[in-house]
mmCIF file of C-alpha atoms and ligand atoms in Angstrom:
data_model
loop_
_atom_site.group_PDB
_atom_site.id
_atom_site.type_symbol
_atom_site.label_atom_id
_atom_site.label_comp_id
_atom_site.label_asym_id
_atom_site.label_seq_id
_atom_site.Cartn_x
_atom_site.Cartn_y
_atom_site.Cartn_z
ATOM 1 C CA ASP A 1 0.000 0.000 0.000
ATOM 2 C CA PHE A 2 2.901 2.362 0.599
ATOM 3 C CA LEU A 3 3.371 2.448 -3.166
ATOM 4 C CA LYS A 4 -0.034 3.981 -3.686
ATOM 5 C CA PRO A 5 -0.069 7.726 -4.317
ATOM 6 C CA LYS A 6 -2.137 9.301 -1.557
ATOM 7 C CA SER A 7 -4.427 11.275 -3.870
ATOM 8 C CA PRO A 8 -5.021 11.698 -7.594
ATOM 9 C CA GLN A 9 -3.262 15.094 -7.362
ATOM 10 C CA ALA A 10 -0.148 13.526 -5.862
ATOM 11 C CA ALA A 11 -0.082 11.250 -8.880
ATOM 12 C CA THR A 12 0.434 14.154 -11.290
ATOM 13 C CA ALA A 13 4.066 14.664 -10.171
ATOM 14 C CA PRO A 14 6.195 12.894 -12.831
ATOM 15 C CA ALA A 15 7.777 10.310 -10.518
ATOM 16 C CA ALA A 16 4.482 9.524 -8.844
ATOM 17 C CA PHE A 17 2.825 9.336 -12.224
ATOM 18 C CA LEU A 18 5.298 6.716 -13.383
ATOM 19 C CA LEU A 19 4.826 4.871 -10.150
ATOM 20 C CA ARG A 20 1.068 4.962 -10.559
ATOM 21 C CA ASP A 21 1.365 3.697 -14.080
ATOM 22 C CA ALA A 22 3.634 0.873 -13.045
ATOM 23 C CA VAL A 23 1.565 -0.163 -10.051
ATOM 24 C CA LYS A 24 -1.959 0.772 -11.132
ATOM 25 C CA PRO A 25 -3.731 -0.212 -7.943
ATOM 26 C CA LYS A 26 -6.893 -2.032 -8.849
ATOM 27 C CA THR A 27 -10.190 -2.272 -7.122
ATOM 28 C CA THR A 28 -12.613 -5.133 -7.688
ATOM 29 C CA MET A 29 -16.342 -5.036 -7.172
ATOM 30 C CA ILE A 30 -18.771 -7.911 -7.329
ATOM 31 C CA ILE A 31 -22.126 -7.255 -8.943
ATOM 32 C CA VAL A 32 -24.729 -9.954 -8.414
ATOM 33 C CA LEU A 33 -27.365 -9.932 -11.145
ATOM 34 C CA LYS A 34 -30.949 -10.911 -10.403
ATOM 35 C CA PRO A 35 -31.849 -14.461 -11.461
ATOM 36 C CA GLY A 36 -33.392 -14.943 -14.877
ATOM 37 C CA ILE A 37 -32.553 -11.589 -16.481
ATOM 38 C CA SER A 38 -32.251 -11.523 -20.268
ATOM 39 C CA LYS A 39 -29.023 -11.355 -22.283
ATOM 40 C CA ARG A 40 -30.066 -7.906 -23.450
ATOM 41 C CA ASP A 41 -30.531 -6.640 -19.889
ATOM 42 C CA GLU A 42 -27.185 -8.166 -18.956
ATOM 43 C CA ARG A 43 -25.562 -6.255 -21.825
ATOM 44 C CA SER A 44 -26.983 -2.949 -20.658
ATOM 45 C CA VAL A 45 -25.630 -3.472 -17.124
ATOM 46 C CA LEU A 46 -22.211 -4.453 -18.574
ATOM 47 C CA SER A 47 -22.099 -1.413 -20.782
ATOM 48 C CA GLU A 48 -22.854 0.837 -17.799
ATOM 49 C CA ILE A 49 -20.083 -0.897 -15.814
ATOM 50 C CA ARG A 50 -17.667 -0.172 -18.683
ATOM 51 C CA LYS A 51 -18.816 3.445 -18.831
ATOM 52 C CA LEU A 52 -18.007 3.768 -15.148
ATOM 53 C CA GLY A 53 -14.403 2.777 -15.909
ATOM 54 C CA TYR A 54 -14.472 -0.928 -14.987
ATOM 55 C CA LYS A 55 -13.666 -4.043 -16.953
ATOM 56 C CA PRO A 56 -16.446 -6.600 -16.364
ATOM 57 C CA HIS A 57 -15.896 -10.388 -16.155
ATOM 58 C CA VAL A 58 -19.125 -12.359 -16.222
ATOM 59 C CA MET A 59 -19.208 -15.606 -14.268
ATOM 60 C CA ARG A 60 -22.167 -17.848 -14.962
ATOM 61 C CA GLY A 61 -23.311 -20.071 -12.143
ATOM 62 C CA VAL A 62 -26.193 -22.497 -12.228
ATOM 63 C CA ALA A 63 -28.505 -20.218 -10.283
ATOM 64 C CA ARG A 64 -27.236 -16.737 -11.059
ATOM 65 C CA ARG A 65 -24.799 -14.564 -12.893
ATOM 66 C CA VAL A 66 -22.134 -12.632 -11.060
ATOM 67 C CA VAL A 67 -19.975 -9.917 -12.595
ATOM 68 C CA GLY A 68 -16.478 -9.211 -11.291
ATOM 69 C CA ALA A 69 -15.617 -5.626 -12.246
ATOM 70 C CA ILE A 70 -12.008 -4.488 -12.141
ATOM 71 C CA GLY A 71 -11.267 -0.774 -12.136
ATOM 72 C CA ASP A 72 -8.463 1.657 -11.457
ATOM 73 C CA GLU A 73 -8.582 2.522 -7.780
ATOM 74 C CA LEU A 74 -7.543 6.117 -8.471
ATOM 75 C CA THR A 75 -10.212 6.941 -10.988
ATOM 76 C CA HIS A 76 -13.069 4.590 -10.226
ATOM 77 C CA SER A 77 -16.530 5.821 -9.497
ATOM 78 C CA ASN A 78 -18.719 4.080 -7.020
ATOM 79 C CA LEU A 79 -20.493 1.157 -8.642
ATOM 80 C CA GLU A 80 -22.891 1.048 -5.713
ATOM 81 C CA THR A 81 -25.172 3.355 -7.729
ATOM 82 C CA LEU A 82 -25.920 0.376 -10.000
ATOM 83 C CA THR A 83 -28.537 -1.056 -7.622
ATOM 84 C CA ALA A 84 -30.479 2.215 -7.754
ATOM 85 C CA GLN A 85 -29.949 2.567 -11.494
ATOM 86 C CA PHE A 86 -31.055 -1.010 -12.331
ATOM 87 C CA PRO A 87 -33.333 -2.056 -9.457
ATOM 88 C CA LYS A 88 -34.874 -4.891 -11.512
ATOM 89 C CA LEU A 89 -31.552 -6.264 -12.760
ATOM 90 C CA VAL A 90 -28.907 -5.805 -10.059
ATOM 91 C CA GLU A 91 -29.275 -7.546 -6.722
ATOM 92 C CA SER A 92 -26.193 -6.306 -4.899
ATOM 93 C CA VAL A 93 -22.816 -4.615 -5.315
ATOM 94 C CA MET A 94 -19.914 -5.200 -2.957
ATOM 95 C CA PRO A 95 -16.152 -4.781 -2.884
ATOM 96 C CA ILE A 96 -13.849 -7.837 -2.637
ATOM 97 C CA GLN A 97 -11.498 -7.383 0.278
ATOM 98 C CA LYS A 98 -9.058 -10.230 -0.460
ATOM 99 C CA ARG A 99 -5.971 -9.666 -2.614
ATOM 100 C CA TYR A 100 -7.180 -12.358 -4.993
ATOM 101 C CA LYS A 101 -10.458 -11.361 -6.518
ATOM 102 C CA LEU A 102 -11.845 -13.359 -9.421
ATOM 103 C CA VAL A 103 -10.585 -16.709 -8.089
ATOM 104 C CA SER A 104 -12.176 -16.049 -4.699
ATOM 105 C CA ARG A 105 -15.356 -17.639 -3.406
ATOM 106 C CA GLU A 106 -16.591 -14.143 -2.668
ATOM 107 C CA ALA A 107 -16.670 -13.503 -6.393
ATOM 108 C CA HIS A 108 -18.336 -16.802 -7.241
ATOM 109 C CA PRO A 109 -19.964 -18.618 -4.325
ATOM 110 C CA ALA A 110 -20.792 -21.818 -6.253
ATOM 111 C CA ASN A 111 -18.124 -24.316 -7.353
ATOM 112 C CA SER A 112 -16.901 -23.749 -10.888
ATOM 113 C CA SER A 113 -16.732 -26.738 -13.133
ATOM 114 C CA ILE A 114 -14.392 -26.707 -16.082
ATOM 115 C CA ARG A 115 -15.480 -28.084 -19.405
ATOM 116 C CA VAL A 116 -12.885 -30.359 -21.041
ATOM 117 C CA ARG A 117 -14.255 -31.964 -24.197
ATOM 118 C CA GLU A 118 -17.344 -33.886 -23.013
ATOM 119 C CA HIS A 119 -16.236 -33.793 -19.362
ATOM 120 C CA SER A 120 -16.839 -31.371 -16.589
ATOM 121 C CA ILE A 121 -14.058 -31.197 -13.975
ATOM 122 C CA GLY A 122 -15.157 -29.850 -10.603
ATOM 123 C CA SER A 123 -18.500 -31.608 -10.745
ATOM 124 C CA LYS A 124 -19.685 -34.656 -8.811
ATOM 125 C CA LYS A 125 -17.494 -37.007 -10.849
ATOM 126 C CA ILE A 126 -13.880 -37.370 -9.761
ATOM 127 C CA HIS A 127 -11.692 -37.172 -12.854
ATOM 128 C CA VAL A 128 -8.437 -39.053 -13.119
ATOM 129 C CA MET A 129 -5.724 -37.721 -15.424
ATOM 130 C CA ALA A 130 -3.148 -40.426 -15.943
ATOM 131 C CA GLY A 131 -0.203 -41.236 -18.167
ATOM 132 C CA PRO A 132 3.564 -41.166 -18.323
ATOM 133 C CA CYS A 133 5.718 -38.384 -16.934
ATOM 134 C CA SER A 134 7.215 -37.943 -20.426
ATOM 135 C CA VAL A 135 5.959 -38.990 -23.826
ATOM 136 C CA GLU A 136 8.722 -41.342 -25.031
ATOM 137 C CA SER A 137 7.388 -43.278 -28.017
ATOM 138 C CA GLU A 138 4.189 -44.171 -29.828
ATOM 139 C CA LYS A 139 4.146 -47.631 -28.333
ATOM 140 C CA GLN A 140 4.768 -46.414 -24.781
ATOM 141 C CA LEU A 141 2.082 -43.733 -25.022
ATOM 142 C CA LEU A 142 -0.601 -45.775 -26.755
ATOM 143 C CA THR A 143 -0.134 -48.774 -24.480
ATOM 144 C CA THR A 144 -0.460 -46.504 -21.454
ATOM 145 C CA ALA A 145 -3.408 -44.578 -22.904
ATOM 146 C CA GLU A 146 -5.387 -47.739 -23.599
ATOM 147 C CA ALA A 147 -4.674 -49.149 -20.150
ATOM 148 C CA VAL A 148 -5.574 -45.989 -18.226
ATOM 149 C CA LYS A 149 -8.725 -45.535 -20.266
ATOM 150 C CA LYS A 150 -9.769 -49.099 -19.514
ATOM 151 C CA ALA A 151 -9.162 -48.505 -15.799
ATOM 152 C CA GLY A 152 -11.400 -45.404 -15.802
ATOM 153 C CA ALA A 153 -9.187 -42.360 -16.489
ATOM 154 C CA THR A 154 -10.754 -39.599 -18.601
ATOM 155 C CA VAL A 155 -7.658 -37.519 -19.368
ATOM 156 C CA LEU A 156 -4.264 -38.641 -20.682
ATOM 157 C CA ARG A 157 -1.219 -36.850 -19.264
ATOM 158 C CA GLY A 158 2.249 -36.789 -20.806
ATOM 159 C CA GLY A 159 5.035 -34.220 -21.016
ATOM 160 C CA ALA A 160 6.402 -33.247 -24.430
ATOM 161 C CA PHE A 161 8.421 -30.331 -23.020
ATOM 162 C CA LYS A 162 10.066 -31.364 -19.766
ATOM 163 C CA PRO A 163 11.412 -28.969 -17.112
ATOM 164 C CA ARG A 164 14.442 -31.024 -16.057
ATOM 165 C CA THR A 165 16.723 -29.992 -13.209
ATOM 166 C CA SER A 166 19.770 -30.916 -15.278
ATOM 167 C CA PRO A 167 20.250 -29.792 -18.880
ATOM 168 C CA TYR A 168 21.821 -33.201 -19.609
ATOM 169 C CA GLU A 169 18.593 -35.071 -18.839
ATOM 170 C CA PHE A 170 15.864 -35.891 -21.377
ATOM 171 C CA GLN A 171 14.128 -32.646 -22.322
ATOM 172 C CA GLY A 172 11.078 -34.116 -24.036
ATOM 173 C CA LEU A 173 10.143 -34.958 -27.634
ATOM 174 C CA GLY A 174 8.714 -31.497 -28.319
ATOM 175 C CA GLU A 175 6.185 -31.293 -31.151
ATOM 176 C CA LYS A 176 6.664 -34.953 -31.971
ATOM 177 C CA GLY A 177 5.420 -35.716 -28.450
ATOM 178 C CA LEU A 178 2.419 -33.417 -28.922
ATOM 179 C CA LYS A 179 1.539 -35.252 -32.139
ATOM 180 C CA LEU A 180 1.650 -38.570 -30.319
ATOM 181 C CA LEU A 181 -0.679 -37.200 -27.635
ATOM 182 C CA ALA A 182 -3.110 -36.079 -30.340
ATOM 183 C CA LYS A 183 -2.913 -39.515 -31.912
ATOM 184 C CA ALA A 184 -3.589 -41.204 -28.570
ATOM 185 C CA ARG A 185 -6.594 -38.926 -28.085
ATOM 186 C CA GLN A 186 -7.913 -39.903 -31.478
ATOM 187 C CA GLU A 187 -7.491 -43.607 -30.800
ATOM 188 C CA THR A 188 -8.874 -43.679 -27.255
ATOM 189 C CA GLY A 189 -11.183 -40.661 -26.920
ATOM 190 C CA LEU A 190 -9.234 -39.529 -23.835
ATOM 191 C CA ALA A 191 -8.760 -35.766 -23.403
ATOM 192 C CA VAL A 192 -5.140 -34.594 -23.198
ATOM 193 C CA ILE A 193 -3.117 -32.530 -20.729
ATOM 194 C CA THR A 194 0.484 -31.481 -21.345
ATOM 195 C CA GLU A 195 2.891 -28.911 -19.961
ATOM 196 C CA LEU A 196 3.604 -25.539 -21.543
ATOM 197 C CA LEU A 197 7.172 -24.639 -20.664
ATOM 198 C CA SER A 198 7.749 -21.465 -22.624
ATOM 199 C CA GLU A 199 5.759 -18.615 -24.163
ATOM 200 C CA GLN A 200 7.547 -19.452 -27.380
ATOM 201 C CA HIS A 201 5.492 -22.648 -27.697
ATOM 202 C CA VAL A 202 2.099 -21.371 -26.592
ATOM 203 C CA GLU A 203 0.310 -21.612 -29.933
ATOM 204 C CA MET A 204 1.818 -24.978 -30.766
ATOM 205 C CA VAL A 205 0.923 -26.535 -27.427
ATOM 206 C CA ALA A 206 -2.582 -25.038 -27.438
ATOM 207 C CA ALA A 207 -3.186 -26.489 -30.897
ATOM 208 C CA TYR A 208 -2.699 -30.057 -29.614
ATOM 209 C CA THR A 209 -3.826 -30.123 -25.993
ATOM 210 C CA ASP A 210 -7.164 -29.908 -24.186
ATOM 211 C CA ILE A 211 -5.667 -28.632 -20.911
ATOM 212 C CA ILE A 212 -2.484 -26.569 -20.584
ATOM 213 C CA GLN A 213 -0.365 -27.579 -17.590
ATOM 214 C CA ILE A 214 1.766 -24.888 -15.974
ATOM 215 C CA GLY A 215 4.465 -26.653 -13.994
ATOM 216 C CA ALA A 216 5.652 -25.999 -10.457
ATOM 217 C CA ARG A 217 8.804 -24.302 -11.739
ATOM 218 C CA ASN A 218 6.771 -21.823 -13.768
ATOM 219 C CA ALA A 219 3.944 -21.259 -11.319
ATOM 220 C CA GLN A 220 4.955 -17.606 -10.886
ATOM 221 C CA ASN A 221 6.054 -17.007 -14.456
ATOM 222 C CA PHE A 222 3.321 -14.431 -14.895
ATOM 223 C CA GLN A 223 3.932 -13.733 -18.570
ATOM 224 C CA LEU A 224 3.608 -17.452 -19.282
ATOM 225 C CA LEU A 225 0.378 -17.566 -17.257
ATOM 226 C CA ILE A 226 -1.029 -14.659 -19.260
ATOM 227 C CA ALA A 227 -0.038 -16.293 -22.549
ATOM 228 C CA ALA A 228 -1.657 -19.578 -21.464
ATOM 229 C CA ALA A 229 -4.800 -17.768 -20.304
ATOM 230 C CA LYS A 230 -5.150 -15.991 -23.625
ATOM 231 C CA THR A 231 -5.453 -19.271 -25.514
ATOM 232 C CA GLY A 232 -8.824 -19.752 -23.765
ATOM 233 C CA LYS A 233 -7.894 -23.394 -23.016
ATOM 234 C CA PRO A 234 -8.339 -24.701 -19.460
ATOM 235 C CA VAL A 235 -5.166 -24.046 -17.443
ATOM 236 C CA LEU A 236 -3.959 -26.411 -14.710
ATOM 237 C CA LEU A 237 -1.714 -24.429 -12.392
ATOM 238 C CA LYS A 238 0.645 -26.450 -10.240
ATOM 239 C CA ARG A 239 1.700 -25.093 -6.884
ATOM 240 C CA GLY A 240 5.285 -23.820 -6.938
ATOM 241 C CA LEU A 241 8.017 -25.642 -5.030
ATOM 242 C CA SER A 242 7.912 -23.161 -2.168
ATOM 243 C CA MET A 243 4.793 -21.227 -2.894
ATOM 244 C CA LYS A 244 2.479 -19.953 -0.205
ATOM 245 C CA ILE A 245 -1.216 -20.582 -0.765
ATOM 246 C CA GLU A 246 -1.948 -16.883 -1.165
ATOM 247 C CA GLU A 247 0.767 -16.596 -3.833
ATOM 248 C CA TRP A 248 -0.724 -19.575 -5.634
ATOM 249 C CA LEU A 249 -4.200 -18.053 -5.576
ATOM 250 C CA LEU A 250 -2.765 -14.772 -6.860
ATOM 251 C CA ALA A 251 -0.960 -16.595 -9.668
ATOM 252 C CA GLY A 252 -4.352 -18.106 -10.573
ATOM 253 C CA GLU A 253 -5.744 -14.569 -10.639
ATOM 254 C CA TYR A 254 -3.492 -13.922 -13.655
ATOM 255 C CA VAL A 255 -5.510 -16.510 -15.581
ATOM 256 C CA LEU A 256 -8.982 -15.317 -14.592
ATOM 257 C CA SER A 257 -8.140 -11.635 -15.018
ATOM 258 C CA ASN A 258 -7.056 -12.417 -18.583
ATOM 259 C CA GLU A 259 -10.518 -13.480 -19.665
ATOM 260 C CA ASN A 260 -10.062 -17.161 -18.967
ATOM 261 C CA PRO A 261 -12.354 -18.609 -16.276
ATOM 262 C CA ASN A 262 -11.101 -22.171 -16.873
ATOM 263 C CA LEU A 263 -8.588 -22.617 -14.085
ATOM 264 C CA LEU A 264 -7.675 -25.733 -12.104
ATOM 265 C CA PHE A 265 -5.350 -25.587 -9.101
ATOM 266 C CA CYS A 266 -3.007 -28.569 -8.678
ATOM 267 C CA GLU A 267 -1.171 -29.395 -5.454
ATOM 268 C CA ARG A 268 1.973 -31.443 -6.190
ATOM 269 C CA GLY A 269 3.924 -31.222 -2.959
ATOM 270 C CA ILE A 270 6.108 -28.497 -1.561
ATOM 271 C CA ARG A 271 9.674 -28.377 -0.377
ATOM 272 C CA THR A 272 10.143 -28.929 3.335
ATOM 273 C CA PHE A 273 12.933 -30.250 5.597
ATOM 274 C CA GLU A 274 11.669 -33.796 4.949
ATOM 275 C CA THR A 275 13.702 -35.908 2.541
ATOM 276 C CA TYR A 276 11.980 -39.298 2.969
ATOM 277 C CA THR A 277 9.648 -38.236 0.169
ATOM 278 C CA ARG A 278 10.599 -36.137 -2.864
ATOM 279 C CA ASN A 279 8.227 -33.384 -1.723
ATOM 280 C CA THR A 280 5.717 -32.997 1.084
ATOM 281 C CA LEU A 281 2.257 -33.426 -0.408
ATOM 282 C CA ASP A 282 0.141 -30.808 1.339
ATOM 283 C CA LEU A 283 -3.327 -32.360 1.404
ATOM 284 C CA GLY A 284 -4.351 -29.593 3.777
ATOM 285 C CA THR A 285 -4.585 -27.325 0.743
ATOM 286 C CA ILE A 286 -7.749 -29.137 -0.380
ATOM 287 C CA PRO A 287 -10.171 -27.687 2.184
ATOM 288 C CA ILE A 288 -8.295 -24.364 2.064
ATOM 289 C CA ILE A 289 -8.603 -23.982 -1.711
ATOM 290 C CA LYS A 290 -12.226 -25.129 -1.459
ATOM 291 C CA ARG A 291 -12.916 -22.452 1.139
ATOM 292 C CA GLU A 292 -11.053 -19.626 -0.588
ATOM 293 C CA SER A 293 -11.783 -20.370 -4.233
ATOM 294 C CA HIS A 294 -14.498 -21.689 -6.522
ATOM 295 C CA CYS A 295 -11.943 -23.293 -8.878
ATOM 296 C CA PRO A 296 -11.459 -27.090 -8.834
ATOM 297 C CA ILE A 297 -8.527 -28.626 -6.967
ATOM 298 C CA VAL A 298 -6.449 -31.439 -8.466
ATOM 299 C CA ILE A 299 -3.949 -33.545 -6.503
ATOM 300 C CA ASP A 300 -0.730 -34.916 -8.014
ATOM 301 C CA PRO A 301 0.612 -37.531 -5.583
ATOM 302 C CA SER A 302 3.282 -38.663 -8.069
ATOM 303 C CA GLN A 303 5.466 -35.539 -7.901
ATOM 304 C CA GLY A 304 4.262 -35.207 -4.290
ATOM 305 C CA ALA A 305 5.591 -38.530 -3.027
ATOM 306 C CA GLY A 306 8.276 -39.215 -5.597
ATOM 307 C CA ARG A 307 7.748 -42.919 -4.887
ATOM 308 C CA ALA A 308 5.236 -45.222 -6.533
ATOM 309 C CA ASP A 309 4.504 -47.177 -3.331
ATOM 310 C CA LEU A 310 2.885 -44.141 -1.668
ATOM 311 C CA VAL A 311 0.740 -42.992 -4.585
ATOM 312 C CA ALA A 312 -2.376 -45.107 -3.891
ATOM 313 C CA ALA A 313 -2.674 -44.061 -0.237
ATOM 314 C CA MET A 314 -2.235 -40.401 -1.152
ATOM 315 C CA CYS A 315 -4.925 -40.673 -3.835
ATOM 316 C CA LYS A 316 -7.341 -42.123 -1.281
ATOM 317 C CA GLY A 317 -6.595 -39.354 1.197
ATOM 318 C CA ALA A 318 -7.029 -36.716 -1.503
ATOM 319 C CA VAL A 319 -10.437 -38.029 -2.555
ATOM 320 C CA ALA A 320 -11.581 -38.304 1.063
ATOM 321 C CA MET A 321 -10.554 -34.682 1.636
ATOM 322 C CA GLY A 322 -12.522 -33.316 -1.301
ATOM 323 C CA ALA A 323 -10.166 -33.241 -4.288
ATOM 324 C CA ASP A 324 -11.964 -32.884 -7.635
ATOM 325 C CA ALA A 325 -9.399 -34.739 -9.738
ATOM 326 C CA LEU A 326 -6.129 -36.662 -9.542
ATOM 327 C CA LEU A 327 -3.057 -36.411 -11.769
ATOM 328 C CA ILE A 328 -1.160 -39.696 -11.687
ATOM 329 C CA GLU A 329 2.008 -40.815 -13.480
ATOM 330 C CA VAL A 330 1.662 -44.262 -15.063
ATOM 331 C CA HIS A 331 4.274 -46.073 -17.168
ATOM 332 C CA PRO A 332 4.316 -49.560 -18.751
ATOM 333 C CA ASN A 333 7.843 -50.088 -17.452
ATOM 334 C CA PRO A 334 8.765 -47.523 -14.777
ATOM 335 C CA ALA A 335 12.272 -48.934 -14.332
ATOM 336 C CA GLU A 336 13.066 -47.917 -17.921
ATOM 337 C CA ALA A 337 11.279 -44.532 -17.865
ATOM 338 C CA TRP A 338 13.159 -41.556 -19.316
ATOM 339 C CA SER A 339 12.070 -39.351 -16.397
ATOM 340 C CA ASP A 340 10.630 -39.816 -12.891
ATOM 341 C CA GLY A 341 10.949 -43.624 -12.944
ATOM 342 C CA ALA A 342 10.711 -44.045 -9.179
ATOM 343 C CA GLN A 343 7.296 -42.450 -8.864
ATOM 344 C CA GLN A 344 5.417 -43.897 -11.826
ATOM 345 C CA VAL A 345 2.985 -46.710 -11.142
ATOM 346 C CA THR A 346 2.713 -49.670 -13.511
ATOM 347 C CA LEU A 347 -0.357 -50.313 -15.671
ATOM 348 C CA GLU A 348 -1.422 -53.076 -13.258
ATOM 349 C CA GLY A 349 -0.706 -50.873 -10.245
ATOM 350 C CA PHE A 350 -2.898 -48.181 -11.742
ATOM 351 C CA ALA A 351 -5.807 -50.553 -12.396
ATOM 352 C CA LYS A 352 -5.575 -51.816 -8.817
ATOM 353 C CA LEU A 353 -5.479 -48.284 -7.435
ATOM 354 C CA MET A 354 -8.534 -47.248 -9.472
ATOM 355 C CA ASN A 355 -10.404 -50.236 -8.134
ATOM 356 C CA GLU A 356 -9.470 -49.469 -4.534
ATOM 357 C CA LEU A 357 -10.537 -45.861 -4.969
ATOM 358 C CA LYS A 358 -14.141 -46.808 -5.759
ATOM 359 C CA SER A 359 -15.317 -47.197 -2.178
ATOM 360 C CA ILE A 360 -13.585 -43.971 -1.074
ATOM 361 C CA ILE A 361 -15.182 -42.085 -3.983
ATOM 362 C CA ALA A 362 -18.603 -43.370 -2.960
ATOM 363 C CA ALA A 363 -17.985 -42.596 0.733
ATOM 364 C CA ALA A 364 -17.031 -39.033 -0.228
ATOM 365 C CA GLY A 365 -20.371 -38.668 -2.009
ATOM 366 C CA ARG A 366 -18.709 -38.487 -5.412
ATOM 367 C CA GLU A 367 -18.875 -40.564 -8.560
HETATM 368 C C1 PEP B 401 5.188 -33.330 -14.216
HETATM 369 O O1 PEP B 401 3.957 -33.297 -14.072
HETATM 370 O O2 PEP B 401 5.797 -34.261 -14.770
HETATM 371 C C2 PEP B 401 5.990 -32.219 -13.641
HETATM 372 C C3 PEP B 401 7.157 -31.880 -14.141
HETATM 373 O O3 PEP B 401 5.368 -31.629 -12.604
HETATM 374 P P1 PEP B 401 5.840 -30.442 -11.621
HETATM 375 O O4 PEP B 401 5.821 -29.192 -12.431
HETATM 376 O O5 PEP B 401 4.776 -30.474 -10.564
HETATM 377 O O6 PEP B 401 7.194 -30.782 -11.085
HETATM 378 MN MN1 MN B 402 7.029 -36.082 -13.692
#
């Protein structure tokens, strides 16, 4: 807050003006529209919001429509006049107090569900995204895709651009890997998720995938998040290696504030003092994200544990705690995998896990 000029006048001094331009403090208001109003009425409210200097983002729930309006804190007028101006159309107007706005539950009280091909993630059905850490070959990918589909997965995962700690390790097949994912989708009907590593590849990756994965190492690469958001494709945002929950929510805000409401948060373990596991899978984020945000939460126990023998138990815990989807690494021969061999479950291990999950899914009131 100390960066904010104290008054609009103070902002006319050159240095303060530059500061204001760089910082541009924003204010966000939530406008709840009355149920059942027509498209035409909605347009007239939106056009008034624009006239008042705000950028409106419409969020459509089952019961009602809510508009998040973002304006410049220095020049905004009070949107509270909207209720008087449109008494038949606008139910209420209120400011959002949290630093994250559009991802917050305040902005959108109902759960959001994200459309991915014929699926809806964040609905009653628990979705399982499964597949190898890296796409290695046609045979490896297709064998895995067929097996995970048979066991009940709806989305095929596989990295074509890999963020490896060492530059000497396998970096991914690139576009060839994306083509194999598209082929596997065609043969199995599974939707596809793959990681976008660089802004340079945004159009290419978006052309092949159904969900864009932003990896833990890029979770605060804001320009990459904006580029991913602008494709309009659903974005799965992993939690960074040492990212606080508020920072993660704010990173998600970069997606929603760039006209893309299709955001999934994905917990994949954080770095702690513990070295028994590769990371510490923070299942406590599930009820926290559910409380703070309307966006679905996905759990990735594979990067979380770093060991295949812990994956099934972590999946069960995640479902019991309210996760909407799981992201699981599966490989036909983990010992020979080109990346993350220790944490990938076998095809048989995956089928067994999916079977064991059934009773937990039912107990959690999910499908
Ligand atoms: C992955 O999913 O294979 C991966 C690299 O994940 P993360 O970004 O969470 O490390
Ligand atoms: Mn991996």
